[in-house]
């Protein structure tokens, strides 16, 4: 079960990065070009929200119930805080990802409430870019756990 969830979590990472890139590119070109907010803009945001929420769900299952890494960290939290890899997965990864998730959701909600198309594009550009930066900072790029 652990390996299946971990592979799903890893695959979703790449899908999310692609959807982030598409959403940000659409927002940037829409804002600069003063384009109307189109169905594709809304769909890109919706897909991002669905995939990032699914990623969060699989991550929480891993974090709380399945991962041997977090089980080890929680068995001796003080020692885990002195180990960079354990600290990363027990605290830093989830903390940054939750913030990224919240920022993305706030941006999506603000874009829905905005009335002018250029405002929708600008809000998405700003909030999704900040969220993406947080996600990139929290991805365990070189950690083998």
mmCIF file of C-alpha atoms in Angstrom, residues 13-111:
data_model
loop_
_atom_site.group_PDB
_atom_site.id
_atom_site.type_symbol
_atom_site.label_atom_id
_atom_site.label_comp_id
_atom_site.label_asym_id
_atom_site.label_seq_id
_atom_site.Cartn_x
_atom_site.Cartn_y
_atom_site.Cartn_z
ATOM 1 C CA UNK A 13 3.464 15.948 -8.511
ATOM 2 C CA UNK A 14 4.327 16.013 -12.217
ATOM 3 C CA UNK A 15 0.718 16.493 -13.280
ATOM 4 C CA UNK A 16 0.370 19.387 -10.835
ATOM 5 C CA UNK A 17 3.569 21.044 -12.066
ATOM 6 C CA UNK A 18 2.318 20.827 -15.658
ATOM 7 C CA UNK A 19 -1.114 22.234 -14.754
ATOM 8 C CA UNK A 20 0.529 24.996 -12.709
ATOM 9 C CA UNK A 21 2.671 25.920 -15.728
ATOM 10 C CA UNK A 22 -0.319 25.948 -18.081
ATOM 11 C CA UNK A 23 -2.433 27.994 -15.642
ATOM 12 C CA UNK A 24 0.311 30.537 -15.055
ATOM 13 C CA UNK A 25 1.093 30.886 -18.772
ATOM 14 C CA UNK A 26 -2.608 31.380 -19.564
ATOM 15 C CA UNK A 27 -2.907 33.964 -16.789
ATOM 16 C CA UNK A 28 0.218 35.826 -17.874
ATOM 17 C CA UNK A 29 -0.787 35.969 -21.528
ATOM 18 C CA UNK A 30 -4.378 36.833 -20.611
ATOM 19 C CA UNK A 31 -3.289 39.641 -18.303
ATOM 20 C CA UNK A 32 -0.711 41.145 -20.680
ATOM 21 C CA UNK A 33 -2.903 40.683 -23.740
ATOM 22 C CA UNK A 34 -5.993 41.911 -21.906
ATOM 23 C CA UNK A 35 -7.828 38.803 -23.098
ATOM 24 C CA UNK A 36 -11.287 37.836 -21.947
ATOM 25 C CA UNK A 37 -11.503 35.209 -19.214
ATOM 26 C CA UNK A 38 -12.281 32.052 -21.167
ATOM 27 C CA UNK A 39 -13.551 28.619 -20.336
ATOM 28 C CA UNK A 40 -10.013 27.249 -20.710
ATOM 29 C CA UNK A 41 -8.784 29.619 -17.972
ATOM 30 C CA UNK A 42 -11.504 28.433 -15.627
ATOM 31 C CA UNK A 43 -10.872 24.787 -16.555
ATOM 32 C CA UNK A 44 -7.130 25.086 -15.913
ATOM 33 C CA UNK A 45 -7.819 26.458 -12.430
ATOM 34 C CA UNK A 46 -10.380 23.760 -11.743
ATOM 35 C CA UNK A 47 -7.975 21.013 -12.843
ATOM 36 C CA UNK A 48 -5.254 22.482 -10.666
ATOM 37 C CA UNK A 49 -7.583 22.545 -7.691
ATOM 38 C CA UNK A 50 -8.723 18.947 -8.245
ATOM 39 C CA UNK A 51 -5.204 17.591 -8.648
ATOM 40 C CA UNK A 52 -3.732 19.558 -5.754
ATOM 41 C CA UNK A 53 -6.584 18.457 -3.467
ATOM 42 C CA UNK A 54 -6.109 14.841 -4.548
ATOM 43 C CA UNK A 55 -2.381 15.232 -3.906
ATOM 44 C CA UNK A 56 -3.101 16.627 -0.453
ATOM 45 C CA UNK A 57 -5.420 13.706 0.310
ATOM 46 C CA UNK A 58 -2.822 11.092 -0.701
ATOM 47 C CA UNK A 59 -0.148 13.025 1.170
ATOM 48 C CA UNK A 60 -2.197 13.120 4.380
ATOM 49 C CA UNK A 61 -2.802 9.368 4.186
ATOM 50 C CA UNK A 62 0.924 8.824 3.726
ATOM 51 C CA UNK A 63 1.809 11.290 6.470
ATOM 52 C CA UNK A 64 -0.596 10.099 9.149
ATOM 53 C CA UNK A 65 -1.052 6.390 8.501
ATOM 54 C CA UNK A 66 1.304 4.704 6.061
ATOM 55 C CA UNK A 67 4.746 6.270 5.723
ATOM 56 C CA UNK A 68 7.543 4.561 7.643
ATOM 57 C CA UNK A 69 9.433 7.852 7.503
ATOM 58 C CA UNK A 70 6.843 9.797 9.473
ATOM 59 C CA UNK A 71 6.275 6.836 11.802
ATOM 60 C CA UNK A 72 9.990 6.933 12.606
ATOM 61 C CA UNK A 73 9.886 10.704 13.063
ATOM 62 C CA UNK A 74 6.876 10.565 15.367
ATOM 63 C CA UNK A 75 8.362 7.756 17.469
ATOM 64 C CA UNK A 76 11.084 10.153 18.672
ATOM 65 C CA UNK A 77 10.205 13.653 17.541
ATOM 66 C CA UNK A 78 13.125 15.312 19.339
ATOM 67 C CA UNK A 79 15.640 13.131 17.537
ATOM 68 C CA UNK A 80 13.775 13.621 14.254
ATOM 69 C CA UNK A 81 14.185 17.388 14.553
ATOM 70 C CA UNK A 82 17.962 16.899 14.615
ATOM 71 C CA UNK A 83 17.853 14.788 11.443
ATOM 72 C CA UNK A 84 17.405 16.962 8.329
ATOM 73 C CA UNK A 85 15.582 14.313 6.261
ATOM 74 C CA UNK A 86 13.162 13.316 9.018
ATOM 75 C CA UNK A 87 12.517 16.958 9.933
ATOM 76 C CA UNK A 88 11.837 17.763 6.284
ATOM 77 C CA UNK A 89 9.114 15.123 5.969
ATOM 78 C CA UNK A 90 7.692 15.477 9.480
ATOM 79 C CA UNK A 91 7.427 19.278 9.485
ATOM 80 C CA UNK A 92 8.766 21.285 6.539
ATOM 81 C CA UNK A 93 7.210 19.396 3.613
ATOM 82 C CA UNK A 94 3.689 19.295 4.980
ATOM 83 C CA UNK A 95 3.838 22.849 6.362
ATOM 84 C CA UNK A 96 4.884 24.378 3.025
ATOM 85 C CA UNK A 97 2.466 22.229 1.046
ATOM 86 C CA UNK A 98 -0.491 23.196 3.232
ATOM 87 C CA UNK A 99 0.405 26.875 2.786
ATOM 88 C CA UNK A 100 0.722 26.347 -0.988
ATOM 89 C CA UNK A 101 -2.677 24.630 -1.063
ATOM 90 C CA UNK A 102 -4.307 27.481 0.875
ATOM 91 C CA UNK A 103 -2.694 30.154 -1.326
ATOM 92 C CA UNK A 104 -3.866 28.353 -4.482
ATOM 93 C CA UNK A 105 -7.428 28.068 -3.133
ATOM 94 C CA UNK A 106 -7.503 31.732 -2.111
ATOM 95 C CA UNK A 107 -6.313 32.721 -5.586
ATOM 96 C CA UNK A 108 -8.957 30.579 -7.242
ATOM 97 C CA UNK A 109 -11.705 32.019 -5.030
ATOM 98 C CA UNK A 110 -10.535 35.594 -5.662
ATOM 99 C CA UNK A 111 -10.422 34.954 -9.413
#
